[in-house]
């Protein structure tokens, strides 16, 4: 079968840079055309900043890898022009079932609040995700944007200077050098950039193995997430079943620590696991399989001078909770507007310190959540297993024990409480839109609020007067005017006003709230804009 | 805010203790451990207050 992940999407072709006697200087180079590198590149190109992406490969991710994408990343992908493709192809789901030993012990519903454009989750193979990102790159190229992917380009050495970085690149036609003002390293969990710079990647490795099998089959399992603790077909271990588009099913088997990896990966052994679970007669085709161990690690700092790390290169979490790609997209969402202001000279380079602050906060939140899930799924002592099983036994009968069951806490957007860019909350408004949070979506006119916010600074006024445009030291903030009278669904009132009659929000280009007040105050707003751009 | 009670608080202490032993009677070590674990979780939920629960964990740890 001709799979998308077997087709070269950005085959090597010779670049004029390879003919040049002196190394050609670029503004921004990204290492890695995984989902995070591509998202960063698209964001830059949409902002008319030229970018070159280097990848040692020429294809999308092999096998599904990430399959579960949460609402916030989908909203960001809307801004990057890929949201519709993702959601149209993806499968939506909201029901989870938990099994313990022979029994189904309970079900739970991830019922998302209504009144936002994007669902709580979709399942979609990572190769589709990357394919849509590449298609978007091609679209931007057709519009004349300076965005380029160079496949078959492996970064083999870097030289870091105060105001630029030199890259040595290996190709099938030999090596060449380029220079760049800024380097964004999105080269994955085994980041060569990180290693070449000798930067640390500390954390925890869990002593367990998981077999992931993506299986194509006609099956009448519903579109739900099924998780088994200690099932009869995988005694003492756990298992997961989850649906992807095109009749592809993700099946995970926990295997334990003491295994022979080579042996377990043989198709006949995978077949044994699958038949034990699905029945002896099942007909299926194995699309992809892999065995992995879990790690939860991150870098101490996410940027050093002109080199910035994002995605798995900067942090790695265990897959339970689907937080890897989901959080990497939030890295670039956080980074690109800041980098743009720094490049334009309208914000100091120190604005990038807030990238570290905010995204390390995000990474730590993900690491705590993934670590707790992993500790629950793979108890690491006799007593932690006794307690875990007690929770599961109680959960069947008693509602109180269900929140303790942890088969993965799925990705939710990160709120940057205490960020240096926030102005102290000046509104007695709803929690969910306090400074630092992502703007909650709401129906607006014929569409949705987040699409209106876009990727620039916005002054959102709800029944409050304000100028149409505020300019403060190179930063332009445009007003978006809303009246509670037009808010027929009541979502804007619930999410932005609470009991207050009026509100004014300063919203960052990544759609996070920087400041809010009941009304517009010139001096306070200018101070908030300065603060949100690293000038106070 | 209430505090963790570490003074006498059960009316008929001997009755409670006998009931606790009775619940474990005839159980294997594994079943007893499981019973204790379920009991701890049920009681913890009844208390509900994280502050008191962490004081209780500390008190249990320091008298061992
Ligand atoms: C089994 C499994 C299930 C997962 N499930 C989920 C999920 O449901 N949801 C979720 O959000 N995440 C999930 N993840 C995590 C997700 O796959 C990763 O977080 C995501 O791929 C990270 O993207 P990235 O772009 O940072 O890195 P990668 O996807 O690893 O991309 C790095 C790129 O850099 C290139 N590269 C590396 N070194 C060099 C070099 N020296 N020169 C040039 N190019 C280089 C590589 O070829 C590669 O293309 C899962 C992961 C696994 C393994």
PDB file of N, CA and C in Angstrom, chain A residues 419-486:
ATOM      1  N   UNK A 419       2.850  35.317  35.005  1.00  0.00           N
ATOM      2  CA  UNK A 419       3.811  35.644  33.950  1.00  0.00           C
ATOM      3  C   UNK A 419       4.262  37.093  34.106  1.00  0.00           C
ATOM      4  N   UNK A 420       5.529  37.368  33.808  1.00  0.00           N
ATOM      5  CA  UNK A 420       6.002  38.756  33.865  1.00  0.00           C
ATOM      6  C   UNK A 420       5.290  39.660  32.858  1.00  0.00           C
ATOM      7  N   UNK A 421       4.595  39.081  31.884  1.00  0.00           N
ATOM      8  CA  UNK A 421       3.893  39.901  30.891  1.00  0.00           C
ATOM      9  C   UNK A 421       2.482  40.291  31.340  1.00  0.00           C
ATOM     10  N   UNK A 422       1.980  39.670  32.405  1.00  0.00           N
ATOM     11  CA  UNK A 422       0.618  39.959  32.869  1.00  0.00           C
ATOM     12  C   UNK A 422       0.575  41.250  33.682  1.00  0.00           C
ATOM     13  N   UNK A 423      -0.544  41.960  33.550  1.00  0.00           N
ATOM     14  CA  UNK A 423      -0.835  43.071  34.459  1.00  0.00           C
ATOM     15  C   UNK A 423      -1.837  42.545  35.481  1.00  0.00           C
ATOM     16  N   UNK A 424      -1.667  42.952  36.743  1.00  0.00           N
ATOM     17  CA  UNK A 424      -2.536  42.441  37.816  1.00  0.00           C
ATOM     18  C   UNK A 424      -4.004  42.572  37.418  1.00  0.00           C
ATOM     19  N   UNK A 425      -4.783  41.566  37.733  1.00  0.00           N
ATOM     20  CA  UNK A 425      -6.190  41.516  37.342  1.00  0.00           C
ATOM     21  C   UNK A 425      -6.949  42.725  37.898  1.00  0.00           C
ATOM     22  N   UNK A 426      -7.594  43.492  37.001  1.00  0.00           N
ATOM     23  CA  UNK A 426      -8.328  44.672  37.444  1.00  0.00           C
ATOM     24  C   UNK A 426      -9.827  44.499  37.319  1.00  0.00           C
ATOM     25  N   UNK A 427     -10.278  43.279  37.019  1.00  0.00           N
ATOM     26  CA  UNK A 427     -11.707  43.046  36.797  1.00  0.00           C
ATOM     27  C   UNK A 427     -12.169  41.922  37.700  1.00  0.00           C
ATOM     28  N   UNK A 428     -13.341  42.112  38.293  1.00  0.00           N
ATOM     29  CA  UNK A 428     -13.907  41.045  39.106  1.00  0.00           C
ATOM     30  C   UNK A 428     -14.670  40.105  38.168  1.00  0.00           C
ATOM     31  N   UNK A 429     -13.942  39.537  37.209  1.00  0.00           N
ATOM     32  CA  UNK A 429     -14.580  38.758  36.138  1.00  0.00           C
ATOM     33  C   UNK A 429     -14.380  37.265  36.309  1.00  0.00           C
ATOM     34  N   UNK A 430     -14.770  36.492  35.289  1.00  0.00           N
ATOM     35  CA  UNK A 430     -14.664  35.029  35.384  1.00  0.00           C
ATOM     36  C   UNK A 430     -13.207  34.561  35.475  1.00  0.00           C
ATOM     37  N   UNK A 431     -13.009  33.483  36.237  1.00  0.00           N
ATOM     38  CA  UNK A 431     -11.697  32.828  36.373  1.00  0.00           C
ATOM     39  C   UNK A 431     -11.055  32.487  35.033  1.00  0.00           C
ATOM     40  N   UNK A 432     -11.876  31.917  34.121  1.00  0.00           N
ATOM     41  CA  UNK A 432     -11.302  31.330  32.903  1.00  0.00           C
ATOM     42  C   UNK A 432     -10.701  32.374  31.968  1.00  0.00           C
ATOM     43  N   UNK A 433     -10.981  33.649  32.176  1.00  0.00           N
ATOM     44  CA  UNK A 433     -10.372  34.655  31.306  1.00  0.00           C
ATOM     45  C   UNK A 433      -9.480  35.603  32.104  1.00  0.00           C
ATOM     46  N   UNK A 434      -8.956  35.133  33.230  1.00  0.00           N
ATOM     47  CA  UNK A 434      -8.054  35.984  34.023  1.00  0.00           C
ATOM     48  C   UNK A 434      -6.748  36.212  33.256  1.00  0.00           C
ATOM     49  N   UNK A 435      -5.979  37.240  33.604  1.00  0.00           N
ATOM     50  CA  UNK A 435      -4.715  37.467  32.891  1.00  0.00           C
ATOM     51  C   UNK A 435      -3.848  36.210  32.888  1.00  0.00           C
ATOM     52  N   UNK A 436      -3.295  35.899  31.721  1.00  0.00           N
ATOM     53  CA  UNK A 436      -2.466  34.701  31.563  1.00  0.00           C
ATOM     54  C   UNK A 436      -3.195  33.581  30.847  1.00  0.00           C
ATOM     55  N   UNK A 437      -4.553  33.604  30.873  1.00  0.00           N
ATOM     56  CA  UNK A 437      -5.276  32.484  30.251  1.00  0.00           C
ATOM     57  C   UNK A 437      -5.452  32.696  28.752  1.00  0.00           C
ATOM     58  N   UNK A 438      -5.734  31.593  28.046  1.00  0.00           N
ATOM     59  CA  UNK A 438      -6.099  31.738  26.640  1.00  0.00           C
ATOM     60  C   UNK A 438      -7.517  32.261  26.590  1.00  0.00           C
ATOM     61  N   UNK A 439      -7.807  33.080  25.591  1.00  0.00           N
ATOM     62  CA  UNK A 439      -9.167  33.584  25.460  1.00  0.00           C
ATOM     63  C   UNK A 439     -10.099  32.412  25.191  1.00  0.00           C
ATOM     64  N   UNK A 440     -11.135  32.256  26.001  1.00  0.00           N
ATOM     65  CA  UNK A 440     -12.113  31.218  25.681  1.00  0.00           C
ATOM     66  C   UNK A 440     -12.886  31.625  24.426  1.00  0.00           C
ATOM     67  N   UNK A 441     -13.179  30.658  23.587  1.00  0.00           N
ATOM     68  CA  UNK A 441     -13.910  30.950  22.356  1.00  0.00           C
ATOM     69  C   UNK A 441     -15.385  31.196  22.688  1.00  0.00           C
ATOM     70  N   UNK A 442     -16.094  31.848  21.799  1.00  0.00           N
ATOM     71  CA  UNK A 442     -17.531  32.101  21.972  1.00  0.00           C
ATOM     72  C   UNK A 442     -18.120  32.446  20.609  1.00  0.00           C
ATOM     73  N   UNK A 443     -19.408  32.140  20.419  1.00  0.00           N
ATOM     74  CA  UNK A 443     -20.039  32.539  19.157  1.00  0.00           C
ATOM     75  C   UNK A 443     -19.997  34.060  19.031  1.00  0.00           C
ATOM     76  N   UNK A 444     -19.744  34.535  17.818  1.00  0.00           N
ATOM     77  CA  UNK A 444     -19.601  35.976  17.602  1.00  0.00           C
ATOM     78  C   UNK A 444     -20.049  36.280  16.185  1.00  0.00           C
ATOM     79  N   UNK A 445     -21.087  37.100  16.043  1.00  0.00           N
ATOM     80  CA  UNK A 445     -21.621  37.368  14.710  1.00  0.00           C
ATOM     81  C   UNK A 445     -22.024  36.052  14.063  1.00  0.00           C
ATOM     82  N   UNK A 446     -21.574  35.849  12.826  1.00  0.00           N
ATOM     83  CA  UNK A 446     -21.883  34.592  12.144  1.00  0.00           C
ATOM     84  C   UNK A 446     -20.845  33.516  12.435  1.00  0.00           C
ATOM     85  N   UNK A 447     -19.798  33.885  13.157  1.00  0.00           N
ATOM     86  CA  UNK A 447     -18.710  32.929  13.361  1.00  0.00           C
ATOM     87  C   UNK A 447     -18.332  32.824  14.823  1.00  0.00           C
ATOM     88  N   UNK A 448     -17.030  32.851  15.077  1.00  0.00           N
ATOM     89  CA  UNK A 448     -16.534  32.676  16.437  1.00  0.00           C
ATOM     90  C   UNK A 448     -15.500  33.744  16.780  1.00  0.00           C
ATOM     91  N   UNK A 449     -15.426  34.022  18.057  1.00  0.00           N
ATOM     92  CA  UNK A 449     -14.597  35.120  18.542  1.00  0.00           C
ATOM     93  C   UNK A 449     -13.115  34.943  18.205  1.00  0.00           C
ATOM     94  N   UNK A 450     -12.577  33.741  18.417  1.00  0.00           N
ATOM     95  CA  UNK A 450     -11.129  33.569  18.245  1.00  0.00           C
ATOM     96  C   UNK A 450     -10.678  33.875  16.822  1.00  0.00           C
ATOM     97  N   UNK A 451     -11.528  33.541  15.842  1.00  0.00           N
ATOM     98  CA  UNK A 451     -11.167  33.847  14.462  1.00  0.00           C
ATOM     99  C   UNK A 451     -11.054  35.350  14.242  1.00  0.00           C
ATOM    100  N   UNK A 452     -11.849  36.129  14.991  1.00  0.00           N
ATOM    101  CA  UNK A 452     -11.797  37.586  14.876  1.00  0.00           C
ATOM    102  C   UNK A 452     -10.538  38.156  15.520  1.00  0.00           C
ATOM    103  N   UNK A 453     -10.061  37.483  16.565  1.00  0.00           N
ATOM    104  CA  UNK A 453      -8.896  38.012  17.287  1.00  0.00           C
ATOM    105  C   UNK A 453      -7.637  37.937  16.433  1.00  0.00           C
ATOM    106  N   UNK A 454      -7.478  36.842  15.682  1.00  0.00           N
ATOM    107  CA  UNK A 454      -6.337  36.735  14.783  1.00  0.00           C
ATOM    108  C   UNK A 454      -5.018  36.647  15.515  1.00  0.00           C
ATOM    109  N   UNK A 455      -3.973  37.277  14.953  1.00  0.00           N
ATOM    110  CA  UNK A 455      -2.636  37.117  15.529  1.00  0.00           C
ATOM    111  C   UNK A 455      -1.941  38.448  15.796  1.00  0.00           C
ATOM    112  N   UNK A 456      -2.734  39.491  16.126  1.00  0.00           N
ATOM    113  CA  UNK A 456      -2.177  40.795  16.481  1.00  0.00           C
ATOM    114  C   UNK A 456      -2.692  41.166  17.877  1.00  0.00           C
ATOM    115  N   UNK A 457      -2.086  42.201  18.464  1.00  0.00           N
ATOM    116  CA  UNK A 457      -2.625  42.708  19.729  1.00  0.00           C
ATOM    117  C   UNK A 457      -4.015  43.282  19.503  1.00  0.00           C
ATOM    118  N   UNK A 458      -4.937  42.947  20.403  1.00  0.00           N
ATOM    119  CA  UNK A 458      -6.322  43.404  20.273  1.00  0.00           C
ATOM    120  C   UNK A 458      -6.792  43.996  21.598  1.00  0.00           C
ATOM    121  N   UNK A 459      -7.549  45.073  21.484  1.00  0.00           N
ATOM    122  CA  UNK A 459      -8.234  45.632  22.638  1.00  0.00           C
ATOM    123  C   UNK A 459      -9.701  45.226  22.499  1.00  0.00           C
ATOM    124  N   UNK A 460     -10.108  44.266  23.298  1.00  0.00           N
ATOM    125  CA  UNK A 460     -11.482  43.771  23.221  1.00  0.00           C
ATOM    126  C   UNK A 460     -12.322  44.574  24.210  1.00  0.00           C
ATOM    127  N   UNK A 461     -13.302  45.300  23.681  1.00  0.00           N
ATOM    128  CA  UNK A 461     -14.132  46.103  24.585  1.00  0.00           C
ATOM    129  C   UNK A 461     -15.549  45.551  24.575  1.00  0.00           C
ATOM    130  N   UNK A 462     -16.100  45.348  25.747  1.00  0.00           N
ATOM    131  CA  UNK A 462     -17.473  44.878  25.847  1.00  0.00           C
ATOM    132  C   UNK A 462     -18.287  45.982  26.526  1.00  0.00           C
ATOM    133  N   UNK A 463     -19.109  46.634  25.714  1.00  0.00           N
ATOM    134  CA  UNK A 463     -19.915  47.776  26.180  1.00  0.00           C
ATOM    135  C   UNK A 463     -19.079  48.829  26.896  1.00  0.00           C
ATOM    136  N   UNK A 464     -17.862  49.045  26.391  1.00  0.00           N
ATOM    137  CA  UNK A 464     -16.992  50.065  26.992  1.00  0.00           C
ATOM    138  C   UNK A 464     -16.381  50.903  25.875  1.00  0.00           C
ATOM    139  N   UNK A 465     -16.208  52.200  26.119  1.00  0.00           N
ATOM    140  CA  UNK A 465     -15.595  53.092  25.131  1.00  0.00           C
ATOM    141  C   UNK A 465     -14.086  52.905  25.125  1.00  0.00           C
ATOM    142  N   UNK A 466     -13.490  53.113  23.953  1.00  0.00           N
ATOM    143  CA  UNK A 466     -12.030  53.060  23.837  1.00  0.00           C
ATOM    144  C   UNK A 466     -11.676  53.576  22.457  1.00  0.00           C
ATOM    145  N   UNK A 467     -10.435  54.054  22.259  1.00  0.00           N
ATOM    146  CA  UNK A 467     -10.029  54.451  20.903  1.00  0.00           C
ATOM    147  C   UNK A 467      -9.952  53.239  19.980  1.00  0.00           C
ATOM    148  N   UNK A 468     -10.083  53.491  18.675  1.00  0.00           N
ATOM    149  CA  UNK A 468     -10.045  52.384  17.703  1.00  0.00           C
ATOM    150  C   UNK A 468      -8.648  51.798  17.586  1.00  0.00           C
ATOM    151  N   UNK A 469      -7.636  52.635  17.873  1.00  0.00           N
ATOM    152  CA  UNK A 469      -6.250  52.185  17.721  1.00  0.00           C
ATOM    153  C   UNK A 469      -5.404  52.825  18.815  1.00  0.00           C
ATOM    154  N   UNK A 470      -4.638  52.002  19.508  1.00  0.00           N
ATOM    155  CA  UNK A 470      -3.700  52.543  20.493  1.00  0.00           C
ATOM    156  C   UNK A 470      -2.310  52.173  20.026  1.00  0.00           C
ATOM    157  N   UNK A 471      -1.419  53.161  19.895  1.00  0.00           N
ATOM    158  CA  UNK A 471      -0.044  52.841  19.521  1.00  0.00           C
ATOM    159  C   UNK A 471       0.883  53.214  20.650  1.00  0.00           C
ATOM    160  N   UNK A 472       1.682  52.255  21.068  1.00  0.00           N
ATOM    161  CA  UNK A 472       2.583  52.515  22.180  1.00  0.00           C
ATOM    162  C   UNK A 472       3.962  51.979  21.803  1.00  0.00           C
ATOM    163  N   UNK A 473       4.873  52.893  21.509  1.00  0.00           N
ATOM    164  CA  UNK A 473       6.262  52.512  21.276  1.00  0.00           C
ATOM    165  C   UNK A 473       6.394  51.372  20.257  1.00  0.00           C
ATOM    166  N   UNK A 474       5.764  51.559  19.104  1.00  0.00           N
ATOM    167  CA  UNK A 474       5.917  50.577  18.024  1.00  0.00           C
ATOM    168  C   UNK A 474       4.924  49.430  18.046  1.00  0.00           C
ATOM    169  N   UNK A 475       4.095  49.357  19.069  1.00  0.00           N
ATOM    170  CA  UNK A 475       3.110  48.276  19.145  1.00  0.00           C
ATOM    171  C   UNK A 475       1.726  48.855  18.847  1.00  0.00           C
ATOM    172  N   UNK A 476       1.073  48.322  17.809  1.00  0.00           N
ATOM    173  CA  UNK A 476      -0.261  48.800  17.448  1.00  0.00           C
ATOM    174  C   UNK A 476      -1.305  47.837  18.012  1.00  0.00           C
ATOM    175  N   UNK A 477      -2.271  48.403  18.714  1.00  0.00           N
ATOM    176  CA  UNK A 477      -3.337  47.576  19.287  1.00  0.00           C
ATOM    177  C   UNK A 477      -4.656  48.047  18.700  1.00  0.00           C
ATOM    178  N   UNK A 478      -5.363  47.134  18.003  1.00  0.00           N
ATOM    179  CA  UNK A 478      -6.636  47.540  17.391  1.00  0.00           C
ATOM    180  C   UNK A 478      -7.808  47.057  18.224  1.00  0.00           C
ATOM    181  N   UNK A 479      -8.844  47.872  18.185  1.00  0.00           N
ATOM    182  CA  UNK A 479     -10.004  47.576  19.012  1.00  0.00           C
ATOM    183  C   UNK A 479     -10.942  46.591  18.326  1.00  0.00           C
ATOM    184  N   UNK A 480     -11.509  45.686  19.111  1.00  0.00           N
ATOM    185  CA  UNK A 480     -12.613  44.843  18.652  1.00  0.00           C
ATOM    186  C   UNK A 480     -13.765  45.119  19.606  1.00  0.00           C
ATOM    187  N   UNK A 481     -14.865  45.652  19.026  1.00  0.00           N
ATOM    188  CA  UNK A 481     -15.947  46.137  19.866  1.00  0.00           C
ATOM    189  C   UNK A 481     -17.079  45.114  19.914  1.00  0.00           C
ATOM    190  N   UNK A 482     -17.521  44.820  21.123  1.00  0.00           N
ATOM    191  CA  UNK A 482     -18.607  43.853  21.291  1.00  0.00           C
ATOM    192  C   UNK A 482     -19.656  44.465  22.213  1.00  0.00           C
ATOM    193  N   UNK A 483     -20.907  44.140  21.950  1.00  0.00           N
ATOM    194  CA  UNK A 483     -21.927  44.529  22.903  1.00  0.00           C
ATOM    195  C   UNK A 483     -22.614  43.278  23.439  1.00  0.00           C
ATOM    196  N   UNK A 484     -22.848  43.269  24.731  1.00  0.00           N
ATOM    197  CA  UNK A 484     -23.517  42.115  25.340  1.00  0.00           C
ATOM    198  C   UNK A 484     -24.903  41.922  24.722  1.00  0.00           C
ATOM    199  N   UNK A 485     -25.461  42.977  24.134  1.00  0.00           N
ATOM    200  CA  UNK A 485     -26.780  42.876  23.495  1.00  0.00           C
ATOM    201  C   UNK A 485     -26.759  41.887  22.324  1.00  0.00           C
ATOM    202  N   UNK A 486     -25.600  41.825  21.622  1.00  0.00           N
ATOM    203  CA  UNK A 486     -25.503  40.938  20.454  1.00  0.00           C
ATOM    204  C   UNK A 486     -25.113  39.512  20.831  1.00  0.00           C
TER     205      UNK A 486
END
